[in-house]
XYZ file of C-alpha atoms in Angstrom:
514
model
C 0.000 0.000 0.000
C 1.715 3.577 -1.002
C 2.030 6.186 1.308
C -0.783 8.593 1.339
C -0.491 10.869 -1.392
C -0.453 14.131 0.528
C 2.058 13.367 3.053
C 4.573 11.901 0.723
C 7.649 13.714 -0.580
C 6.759 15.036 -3.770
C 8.411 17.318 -5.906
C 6.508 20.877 -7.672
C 6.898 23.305 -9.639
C 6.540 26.630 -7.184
C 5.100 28.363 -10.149
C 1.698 26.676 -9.550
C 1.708 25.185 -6.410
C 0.211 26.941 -3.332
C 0.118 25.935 0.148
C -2.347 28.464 1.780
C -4.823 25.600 1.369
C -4.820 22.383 2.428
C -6.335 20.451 -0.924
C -4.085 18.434 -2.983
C -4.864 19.585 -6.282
C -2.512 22.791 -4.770
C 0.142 21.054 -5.427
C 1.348 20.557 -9.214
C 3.975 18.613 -10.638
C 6.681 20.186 -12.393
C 5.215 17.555 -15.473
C 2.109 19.105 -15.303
C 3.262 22.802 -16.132
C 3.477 23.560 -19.723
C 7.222 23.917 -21.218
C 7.146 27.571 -21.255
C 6.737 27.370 -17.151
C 9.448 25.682 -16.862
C 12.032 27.033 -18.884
C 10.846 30.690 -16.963
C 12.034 28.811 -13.551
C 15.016 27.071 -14.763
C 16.212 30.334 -16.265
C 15.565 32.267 -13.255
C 16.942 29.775 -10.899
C 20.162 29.802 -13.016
C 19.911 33.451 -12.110
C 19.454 34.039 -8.673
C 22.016 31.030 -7.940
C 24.960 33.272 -9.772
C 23.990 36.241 -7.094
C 26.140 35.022 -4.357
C 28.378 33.291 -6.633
C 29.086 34.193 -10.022
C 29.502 31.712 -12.792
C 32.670 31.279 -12.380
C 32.545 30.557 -8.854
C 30.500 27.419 -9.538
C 33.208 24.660 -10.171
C 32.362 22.055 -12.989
C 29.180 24.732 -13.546
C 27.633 22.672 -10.901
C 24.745 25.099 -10.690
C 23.832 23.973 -14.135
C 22.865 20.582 -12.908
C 20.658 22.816 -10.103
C 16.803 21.440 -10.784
C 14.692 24.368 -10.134
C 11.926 22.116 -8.898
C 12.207 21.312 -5.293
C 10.717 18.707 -3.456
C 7.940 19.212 -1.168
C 8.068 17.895 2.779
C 6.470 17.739 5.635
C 6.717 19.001 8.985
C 6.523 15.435 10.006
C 9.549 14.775 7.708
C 11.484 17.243 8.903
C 10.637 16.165 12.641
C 12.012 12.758 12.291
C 15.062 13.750 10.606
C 15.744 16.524 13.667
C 14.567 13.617 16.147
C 17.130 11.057 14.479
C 20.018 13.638 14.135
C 19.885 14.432 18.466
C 19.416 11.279 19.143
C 22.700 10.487 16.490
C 24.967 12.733 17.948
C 24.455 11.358 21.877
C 25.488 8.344 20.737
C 28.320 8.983 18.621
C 29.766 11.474 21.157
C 29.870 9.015 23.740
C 31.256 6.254 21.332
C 33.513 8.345 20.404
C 34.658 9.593 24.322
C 35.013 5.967 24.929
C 37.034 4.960 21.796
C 40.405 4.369 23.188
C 39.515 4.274 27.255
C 36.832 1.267 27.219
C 38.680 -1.577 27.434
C 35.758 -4.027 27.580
C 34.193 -2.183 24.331
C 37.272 -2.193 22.915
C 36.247 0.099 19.707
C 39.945 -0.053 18.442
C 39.598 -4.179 17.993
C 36.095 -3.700 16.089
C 37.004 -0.982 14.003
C 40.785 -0.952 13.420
C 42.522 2.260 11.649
C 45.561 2.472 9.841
C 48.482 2.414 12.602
C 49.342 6.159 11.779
C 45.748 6.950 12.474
C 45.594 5.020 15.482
C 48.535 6.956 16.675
C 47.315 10.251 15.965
C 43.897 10.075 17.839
C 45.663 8.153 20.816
C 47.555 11.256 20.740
C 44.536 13.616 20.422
C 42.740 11.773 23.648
C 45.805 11.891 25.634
C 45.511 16.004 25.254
C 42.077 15.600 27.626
C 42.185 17.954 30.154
C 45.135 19.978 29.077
C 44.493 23.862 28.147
C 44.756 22.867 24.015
C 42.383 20.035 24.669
C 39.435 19.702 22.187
C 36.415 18.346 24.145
C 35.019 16.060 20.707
C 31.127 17.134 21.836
C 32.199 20.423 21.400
C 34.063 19.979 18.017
C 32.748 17.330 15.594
C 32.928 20.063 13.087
C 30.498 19.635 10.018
C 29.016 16.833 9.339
C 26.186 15.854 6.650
C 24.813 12.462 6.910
C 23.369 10.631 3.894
C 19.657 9.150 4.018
C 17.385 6.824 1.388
C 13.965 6.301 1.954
C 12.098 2.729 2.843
C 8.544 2.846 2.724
C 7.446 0.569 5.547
C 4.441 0.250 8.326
C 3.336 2.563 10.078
C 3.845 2.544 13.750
C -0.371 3.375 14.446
C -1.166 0.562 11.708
C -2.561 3.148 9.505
C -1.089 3.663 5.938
C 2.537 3.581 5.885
C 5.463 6.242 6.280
C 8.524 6.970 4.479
C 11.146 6.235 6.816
C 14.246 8.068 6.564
C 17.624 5.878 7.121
C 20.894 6.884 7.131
C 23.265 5.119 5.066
C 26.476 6.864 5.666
C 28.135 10.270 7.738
C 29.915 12.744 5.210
C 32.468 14.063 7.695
C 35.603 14.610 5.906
C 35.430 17.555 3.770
C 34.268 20.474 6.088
C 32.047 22.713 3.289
C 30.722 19.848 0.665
C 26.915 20.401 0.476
C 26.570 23.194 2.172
C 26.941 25.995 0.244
C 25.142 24.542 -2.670
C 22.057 23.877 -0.510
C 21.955 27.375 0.898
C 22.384 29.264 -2.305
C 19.672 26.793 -3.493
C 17.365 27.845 -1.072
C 18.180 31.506 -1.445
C 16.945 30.860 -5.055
C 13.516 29.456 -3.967
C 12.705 32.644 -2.710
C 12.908 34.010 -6.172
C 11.066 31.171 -7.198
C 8.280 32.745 -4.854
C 8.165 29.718 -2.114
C 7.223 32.248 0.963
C 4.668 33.975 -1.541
C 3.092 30.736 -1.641
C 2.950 29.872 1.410
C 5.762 27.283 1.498
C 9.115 27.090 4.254
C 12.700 26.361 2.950
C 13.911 22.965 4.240
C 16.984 25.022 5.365
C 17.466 28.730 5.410
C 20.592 29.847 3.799
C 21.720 32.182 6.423
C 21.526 29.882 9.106
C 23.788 27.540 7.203
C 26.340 30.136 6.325
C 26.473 31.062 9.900
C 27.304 27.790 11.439
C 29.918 27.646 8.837
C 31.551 30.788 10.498
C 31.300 29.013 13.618
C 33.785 26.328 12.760
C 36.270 29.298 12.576
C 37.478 32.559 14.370
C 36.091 34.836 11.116
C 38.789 37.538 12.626
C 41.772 35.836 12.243
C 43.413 34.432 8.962
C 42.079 31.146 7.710
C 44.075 28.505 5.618
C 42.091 26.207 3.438
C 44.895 22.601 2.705
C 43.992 21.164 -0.047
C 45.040 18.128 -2.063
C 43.707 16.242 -5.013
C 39.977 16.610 -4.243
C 38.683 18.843 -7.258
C 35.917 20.305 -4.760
C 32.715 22.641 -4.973
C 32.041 24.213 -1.856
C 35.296 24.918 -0.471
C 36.380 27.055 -3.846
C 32.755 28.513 -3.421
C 33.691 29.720 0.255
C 36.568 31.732 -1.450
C 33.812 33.887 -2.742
C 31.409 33.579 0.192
C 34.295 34.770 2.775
C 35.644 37.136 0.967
C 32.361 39.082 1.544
C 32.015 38.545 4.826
C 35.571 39.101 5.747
C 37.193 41.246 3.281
C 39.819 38.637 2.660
C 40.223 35.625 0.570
C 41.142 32.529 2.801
C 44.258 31.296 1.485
C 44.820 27.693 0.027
C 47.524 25.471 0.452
C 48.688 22.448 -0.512
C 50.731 20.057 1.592
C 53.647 20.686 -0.274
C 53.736 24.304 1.230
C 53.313 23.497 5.021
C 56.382 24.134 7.086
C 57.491 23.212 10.921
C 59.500 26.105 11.841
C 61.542 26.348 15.145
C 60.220 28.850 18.056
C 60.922 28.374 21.091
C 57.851 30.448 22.416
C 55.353 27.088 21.541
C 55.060 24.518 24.253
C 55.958 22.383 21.332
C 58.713 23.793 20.067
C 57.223 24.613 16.859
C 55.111 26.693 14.627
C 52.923 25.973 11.860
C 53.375 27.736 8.821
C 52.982 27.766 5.140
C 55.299 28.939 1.966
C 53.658 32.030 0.399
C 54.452 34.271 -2.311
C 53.902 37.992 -1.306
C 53.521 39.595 -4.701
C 50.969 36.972 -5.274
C 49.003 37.389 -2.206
C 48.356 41.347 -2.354
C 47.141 41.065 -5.629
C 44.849 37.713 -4.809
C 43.862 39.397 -2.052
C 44.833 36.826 0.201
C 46.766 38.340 2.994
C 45.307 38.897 5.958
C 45.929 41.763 8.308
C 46.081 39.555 10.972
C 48.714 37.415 9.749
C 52.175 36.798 10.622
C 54.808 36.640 7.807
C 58.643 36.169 8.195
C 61.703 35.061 6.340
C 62.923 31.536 7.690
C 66.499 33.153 7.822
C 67.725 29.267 7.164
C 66.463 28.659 3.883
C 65.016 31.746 2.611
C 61.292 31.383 1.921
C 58.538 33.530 3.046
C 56.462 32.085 5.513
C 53.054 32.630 6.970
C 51.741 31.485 10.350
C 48.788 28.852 10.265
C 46.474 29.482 12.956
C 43.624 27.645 12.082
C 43.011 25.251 8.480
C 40.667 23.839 7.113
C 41.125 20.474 5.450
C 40.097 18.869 2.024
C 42.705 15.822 1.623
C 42.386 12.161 1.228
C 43.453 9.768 3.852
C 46.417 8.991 1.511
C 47.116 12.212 1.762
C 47.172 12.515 5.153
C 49.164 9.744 5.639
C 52.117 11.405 3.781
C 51.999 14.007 6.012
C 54.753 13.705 9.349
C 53.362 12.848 12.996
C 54.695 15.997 14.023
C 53.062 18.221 11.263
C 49.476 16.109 11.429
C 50.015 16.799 15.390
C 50.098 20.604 14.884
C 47.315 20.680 11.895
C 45.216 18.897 14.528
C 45.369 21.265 16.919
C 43.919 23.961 14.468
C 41.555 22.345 12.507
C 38.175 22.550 12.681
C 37.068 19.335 10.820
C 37.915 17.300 13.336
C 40.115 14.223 12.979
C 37.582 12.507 15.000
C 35.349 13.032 12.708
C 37.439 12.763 9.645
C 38.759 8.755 10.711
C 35.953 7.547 12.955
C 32.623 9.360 11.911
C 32.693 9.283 8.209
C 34.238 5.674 7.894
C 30.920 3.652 7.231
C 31.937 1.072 9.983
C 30.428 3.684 12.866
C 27.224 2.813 11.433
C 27.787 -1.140 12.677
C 29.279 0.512 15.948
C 26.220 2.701 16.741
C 24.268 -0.692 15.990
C 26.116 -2.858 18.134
C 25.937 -0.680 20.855
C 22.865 0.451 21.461
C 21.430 -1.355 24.097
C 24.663 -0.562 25.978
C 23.571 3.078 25.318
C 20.630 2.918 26.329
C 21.005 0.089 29.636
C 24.867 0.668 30.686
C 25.637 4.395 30.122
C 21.735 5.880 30.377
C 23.130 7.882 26.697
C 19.666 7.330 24.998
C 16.645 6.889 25.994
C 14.489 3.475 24.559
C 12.513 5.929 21.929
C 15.763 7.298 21.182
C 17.527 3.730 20.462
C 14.431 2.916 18.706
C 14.876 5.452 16.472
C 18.467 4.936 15.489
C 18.039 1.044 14.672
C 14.982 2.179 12.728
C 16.908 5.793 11.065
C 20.543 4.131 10.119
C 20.947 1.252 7.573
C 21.398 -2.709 8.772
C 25.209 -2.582 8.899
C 27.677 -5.387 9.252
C 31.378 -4.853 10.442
C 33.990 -6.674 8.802
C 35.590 -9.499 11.221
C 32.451 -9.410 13.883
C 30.246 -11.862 14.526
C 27.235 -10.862 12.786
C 28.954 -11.161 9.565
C 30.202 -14.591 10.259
C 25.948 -15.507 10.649
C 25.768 -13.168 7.056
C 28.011 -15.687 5.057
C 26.779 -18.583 6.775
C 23.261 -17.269 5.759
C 25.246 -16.631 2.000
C 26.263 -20.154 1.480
C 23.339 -21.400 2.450
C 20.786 -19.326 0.016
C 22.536 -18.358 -2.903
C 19.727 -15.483 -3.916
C 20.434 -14.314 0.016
C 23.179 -11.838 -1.132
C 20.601 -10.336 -3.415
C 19.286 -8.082 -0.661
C 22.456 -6.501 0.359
C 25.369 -4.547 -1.214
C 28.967 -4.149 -0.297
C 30.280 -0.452 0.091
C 33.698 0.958 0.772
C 34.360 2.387 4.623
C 36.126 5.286 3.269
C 35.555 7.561 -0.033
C 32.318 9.062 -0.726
C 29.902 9.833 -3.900
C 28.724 6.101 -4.782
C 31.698 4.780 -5.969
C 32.624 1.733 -5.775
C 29.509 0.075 -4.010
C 28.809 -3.224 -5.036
C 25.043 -4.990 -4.865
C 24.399 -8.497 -4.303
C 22.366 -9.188 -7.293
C 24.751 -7.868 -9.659
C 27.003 -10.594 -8.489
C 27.443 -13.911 -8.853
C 27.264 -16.399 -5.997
C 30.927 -17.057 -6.672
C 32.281 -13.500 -7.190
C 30.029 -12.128 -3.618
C 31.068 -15.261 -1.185
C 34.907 -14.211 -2.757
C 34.371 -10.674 -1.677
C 33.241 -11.564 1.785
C 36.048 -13.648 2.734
C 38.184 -10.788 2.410
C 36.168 -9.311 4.897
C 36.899 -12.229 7.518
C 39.390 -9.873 9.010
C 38.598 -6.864 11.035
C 41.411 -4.623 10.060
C 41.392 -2.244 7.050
C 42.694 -4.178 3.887
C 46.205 -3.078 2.669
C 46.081 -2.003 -0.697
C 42.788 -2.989 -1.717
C 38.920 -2.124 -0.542
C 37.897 -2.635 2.435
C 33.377 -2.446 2.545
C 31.049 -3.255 5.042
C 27.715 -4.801 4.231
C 24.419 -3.036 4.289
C 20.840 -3.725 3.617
C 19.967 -2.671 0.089
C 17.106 -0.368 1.039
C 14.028 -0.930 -0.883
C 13.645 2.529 -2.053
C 10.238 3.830 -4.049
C 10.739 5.776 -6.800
C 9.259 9.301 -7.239
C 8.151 11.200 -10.547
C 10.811 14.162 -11.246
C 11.370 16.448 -13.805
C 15.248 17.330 -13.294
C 16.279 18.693 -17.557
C 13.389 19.347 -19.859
C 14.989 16.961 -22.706
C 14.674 13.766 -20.300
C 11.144 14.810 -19.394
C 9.686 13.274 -16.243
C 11.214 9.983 -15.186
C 10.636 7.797 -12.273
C 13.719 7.809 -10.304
C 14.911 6.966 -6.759
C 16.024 9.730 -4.307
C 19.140 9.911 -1.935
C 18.906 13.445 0.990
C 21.089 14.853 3.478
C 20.821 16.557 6.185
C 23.839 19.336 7.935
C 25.176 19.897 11.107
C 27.810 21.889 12.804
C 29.101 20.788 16.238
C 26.048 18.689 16.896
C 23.534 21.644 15.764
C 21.284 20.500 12.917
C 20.778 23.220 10.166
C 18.509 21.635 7.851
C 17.621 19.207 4.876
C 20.437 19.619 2.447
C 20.331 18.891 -1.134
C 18.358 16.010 -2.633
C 20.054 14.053 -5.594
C 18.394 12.111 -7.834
C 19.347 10.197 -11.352
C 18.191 7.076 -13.405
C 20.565 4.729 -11.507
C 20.299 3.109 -8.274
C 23.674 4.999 -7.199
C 22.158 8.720 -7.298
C 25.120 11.104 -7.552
C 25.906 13.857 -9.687
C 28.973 12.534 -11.059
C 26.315 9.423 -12.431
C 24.018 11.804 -14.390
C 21.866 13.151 -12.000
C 21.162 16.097 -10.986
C 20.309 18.303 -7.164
C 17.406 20.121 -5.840
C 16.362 21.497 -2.645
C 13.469 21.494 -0.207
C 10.264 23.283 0.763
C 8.206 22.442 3.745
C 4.138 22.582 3.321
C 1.878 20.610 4.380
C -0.040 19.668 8.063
C-alpha cells in the first residue's frame, strides 16, 4: 500500500503550487506545467544562484545541474530527521569519548585504523584535560549524513510512512553540500516559495552562519587542499571574501612548514610557503597574519592558525606525525570526525551498541535507540560476529546476497559500491572472505555490508529533454558541532547509485503541508 499521497515527498513546480490551502490539487507537478513554465524557472533559478556566486565561482558549472523544482516535505519529515540527528549525535559522542579508554568495548579491535591513524587520535585523547584540549562534543565540526527512503508500516497501523535511514556520515570535507544547498534555497525565494505559502527545508543564512562558527572569522584562515577537485570549499573563497574582506588562502601540503620557536610549548610553529607579490594582488593576505623570512632557507612564511582540510586519507598519511600533530590542533574538521565518523563502519558501531547506550551508560533513551536502529541502515562490520551468521546465511541461500550490497568504509559519492544481485554467488562469497578480518585491507577495498534499502521511486522532472522519469532519491541533512541546520540537497538520477557525477542532478526542499 503507497504512502498517502499528501504526506509523501513530492516534488513541484513553485510556479503553480500553493500551500495556503490544504487540498491536494494545490500542489502541481513540475510535469504538469506547460514547457514555457518551466524554462521561466530554470532560467531564473540559473539566475538568482549566480547572485552570491558568479559563474565562475560554480566549479564544474555545478549550478547547471541545479533542478529548479524542489521537493515538497512535511513538517513530520522534517521532525524525524531533527529527532534522528539528536538522538545520532548522543550516541556517537559518547562512542567516540570511549574509543580508546573502554577496554571491555574495545572500539579499536572492532574498528581498526591504519596504525598512523591510530597513533594520531591516541595522541589527540591523551591532550584531555590539558588547556589545548578539544572536548570532541564540542568539536565534531560539520558533518552531513546521507539518508534513502524505505517505505514501511506505520507505527499506528494506519497507511505507511517513508522512513528516513541513514546510510552513511559525510564528515571529511568540512564545506561539501553546504553551500550549494543554501544558495539553493536563497533561489527558492525568487522562485516565490514564501509567496506561496511554502518554508525552505533550510534557510541559507543559518547555514552560512554555522559555517563561520567552525572558525574565528577575525583571524586568517588557511584552506589545505590536495587532489579533491571540490565545490564548496572554492565557493567559500567567494562567500568569505564578503564577509571578511579577505580571501582565505589555500595550500597544498607541499607548502606546510614546521618552523623552530621556542615560544610554543611544542617547540614549533605551523606555517605555510607564500608568495607575497601573489598574495596582495589575490587578495589573500590577511591583516592579521604573521609573515617572516625563515632566515635558514630563505622562503617567506606565513603562520597557520587555524586550516581547514580537504585531503584524502592517503594524503594525510604522507603528512609527518609531528606536522598532522600541529594541523590537529587547528583544525576545525575534526580528525575525530574525519577517521571515525565518516568511515561507514560507525554505522555497525552505533548498531552494536545500542542497548549498551541505552542500559549501561543511560546515553539514549528506549525511543531514542528505537529510532536509530529504525533511522541508520542494517550494517555489518567486517571481522564481527554478525557477519560470520551473514556468510553462513550466503552459502546457504545463494539469492540471500541479493538483498544486500557491499560499500567501501572510506571515499564518498557512490563509488565503488557493489550490490548483491549484480554478483554472482561465486564472485560475492569471494568478496566476503576478504572481509573475515577486522582490520582495514592493505592495498585494496575494504566495505562493510548493508541492507539494500528498498527505495520507491518518485516522478521528477530534473532537464526538460529527459522529461519526467521515475527515479529513486538519496537526501542529506547538515550539522555543525552537533547543531542541525537543515535538509540539504536532494540528488536524484536514473541509476540506483544517485550522484551527480552518475548523471543526476540536485534540488532542494520546501516544507508545506499539516
Amino acid at each position: 500500500m503507497p504512502v498517502e499521497t499528501q504526506s509523501r515527498l513530492r516534488q513541484i513546480s513553485l510556479a503553480q503550487s500553493n500551500n495556503t490551502c490544504d487540498a491536494e490539487e494545490y500542489l502541481v507537478s513540475p510535469g504538469q506545467t506547460d514547457k514555457a513554465t518551466r524554462l521561466r524557472e530554470r532560467e531564473l533559478n540559473t539566475k538568482t544562484l549566480e547572485v552570491p556566486c558568479p559563474q565562475f565561482g560554480w566549479p564544474h558549472d555545478a549550478h547547471l545541474q541545479s533542478c529548479p523544482h524542489p521537493m515538497r516535505m512535511t513538517r513530520e519529515h522534517t521532525d524525524d530527521l531533527k529527532e534522528l540527528h539528536e538522538a545520532l549525535v548522543l550516541a556517537i559522542n559518547n562512542i567516540v569519548e570511549r574509543w580508546w579508554r573502554d577496554e571491555e568495548a574495545a572500539f579499536w579491535k572492532r574498528m581498526p585504523l591504519d596504525e598512523h591513524e591510530e597513533l594520531l587520535l591516541r595522541w589527540i585523547d591523551s591532550q584531555s584535560g590539558k588547556e589545548s584540549s578539544r572536548p570532541f562534543e564540542k568539536h565534531q565540526g560539520s558533518w552531513r549524513p546521507d539518508f534513502l527512503i524505505e517505505e514501511v508500516p506505520a507505527l499506528d497501523g494506519q497507511v505507511p510512512k517513508e522512513q528516513f535511514r541513514i546510510c552513511e556520515i559525510n564528515g571529511r570535507f568540512a564545506f561539501n553540500g553546504f553551500l550549494i544547498t543554501a544558495y539553493g534555497q536563497e533561489a527558492l525565494l525568487a522562485l516565490g516559495a514564501e509567496e506561496n505559502g511554502f518554508s525552505g527545508g533550510a534557510e541559507s543564512t543559518e547555514i552560512i552562519d554555522g559555517l563561520f562558527t567552525l572558525f574565528d572569522p577575525e583571524a586568517p584562515l588557511h584552506l589545505l587542499k590536495g587532489a579533491e577537485g571540490g565545490h564548496d570549499i572554492l565557493m567559500f573563497l567567494e562567500c568569505a571574501q564578503r564577509r571578511t574582506g579577505v580571501i582565505p588562502r589555500i595550500i597544498s601540503p607541499q607548502d606546510l612548514r614546521l618552523v623552530s620557536d621556542p615560544a610554543s610549548k611544542t617547540g614549533y610553529k605551523l606555517c605555510c610557503v607564500i608568495d607575497v607579490e601573489k598574495a596582495l594582488s589575490a587578495n589573500t593576505k590577511h591583516p592579521k597574519s604573521s609573515v617572516f623570512t625563515d632566515q635558514a632557507t630563505g622562503e617567506v612564511l606565513e603562520v597557520i592558525d587555524q586550516v581547514a582540510l580537504e585531503l584524502h586519507q592517503h594524503e594525510l598519511r604522507a603528512l609527518s606525525t609531528d606536522m598532522i600533530q600541529h594541523i590537529s590542533e587547528r583544525c576545525f574538521n575534526d580528525f575525530r570526525s574525519l577517521f571515525l565518523v565518516h568511515d561507514k563502519r560507525m554505522l555497525g558501531i552505533i548498531h552494536q551498541e545500542l542497548d549498551s547506550l541505552v542500559h549501561k551508560y543511560g546515553i539514549l533513551t528506549e525511543r531514542q535507540a528505537d529510532v536509530l536502529h529504525r533511522g541508520i541502515v542494517h550494517t555489518i562490520l567486517p571481522g564481527s560476529p554478525e557477519l560470520k551468521a551473514f556468510v553462513e546465511q550466503c552459502q546457504k541461500e545463494s539469492s540471500f546476497k541479493d538483498k544486500y550490497i557491499l560499500k567501501p568504509v572510506r571515499g564518498g559519492k557512490g563509488e565503488g559500491i557493489l550490490f548483491g544481485d549484480d554478483l554472482a554467488p561465486e564472485e560475492w562469497n569471494e568478496k566476503l572472505r576478504g572481509l573475515g578480518n577486522a582490520g582495514l585491507v592493505q592495498g585494496g577495498t575494504t566495505y562493510v555490508v548493508q541492507r539494500q534499502v528498498e527505495q520507491p521511486l518518485y516522478e521528477v522532472l530534473l532537464r526538460e529533454e529527459e522529461g519526467v522519469q521515475r527515479n529513486r532519491l538519496v537526501g542529506t541533512y547538515m550539522s555543525v558541532h552537533g547543531k542541525y541546520l537543515g535538509v540539504g540537497c536532494w540528488r536524484s538520477g536514473p541509476g540506483r547509485v544517485c550522484a551527480i557525477s552518475h548523471g543526476g542532478a540536485w534540488m532542494v526542499s520546501v516544507i508545506g503541508g499539516n
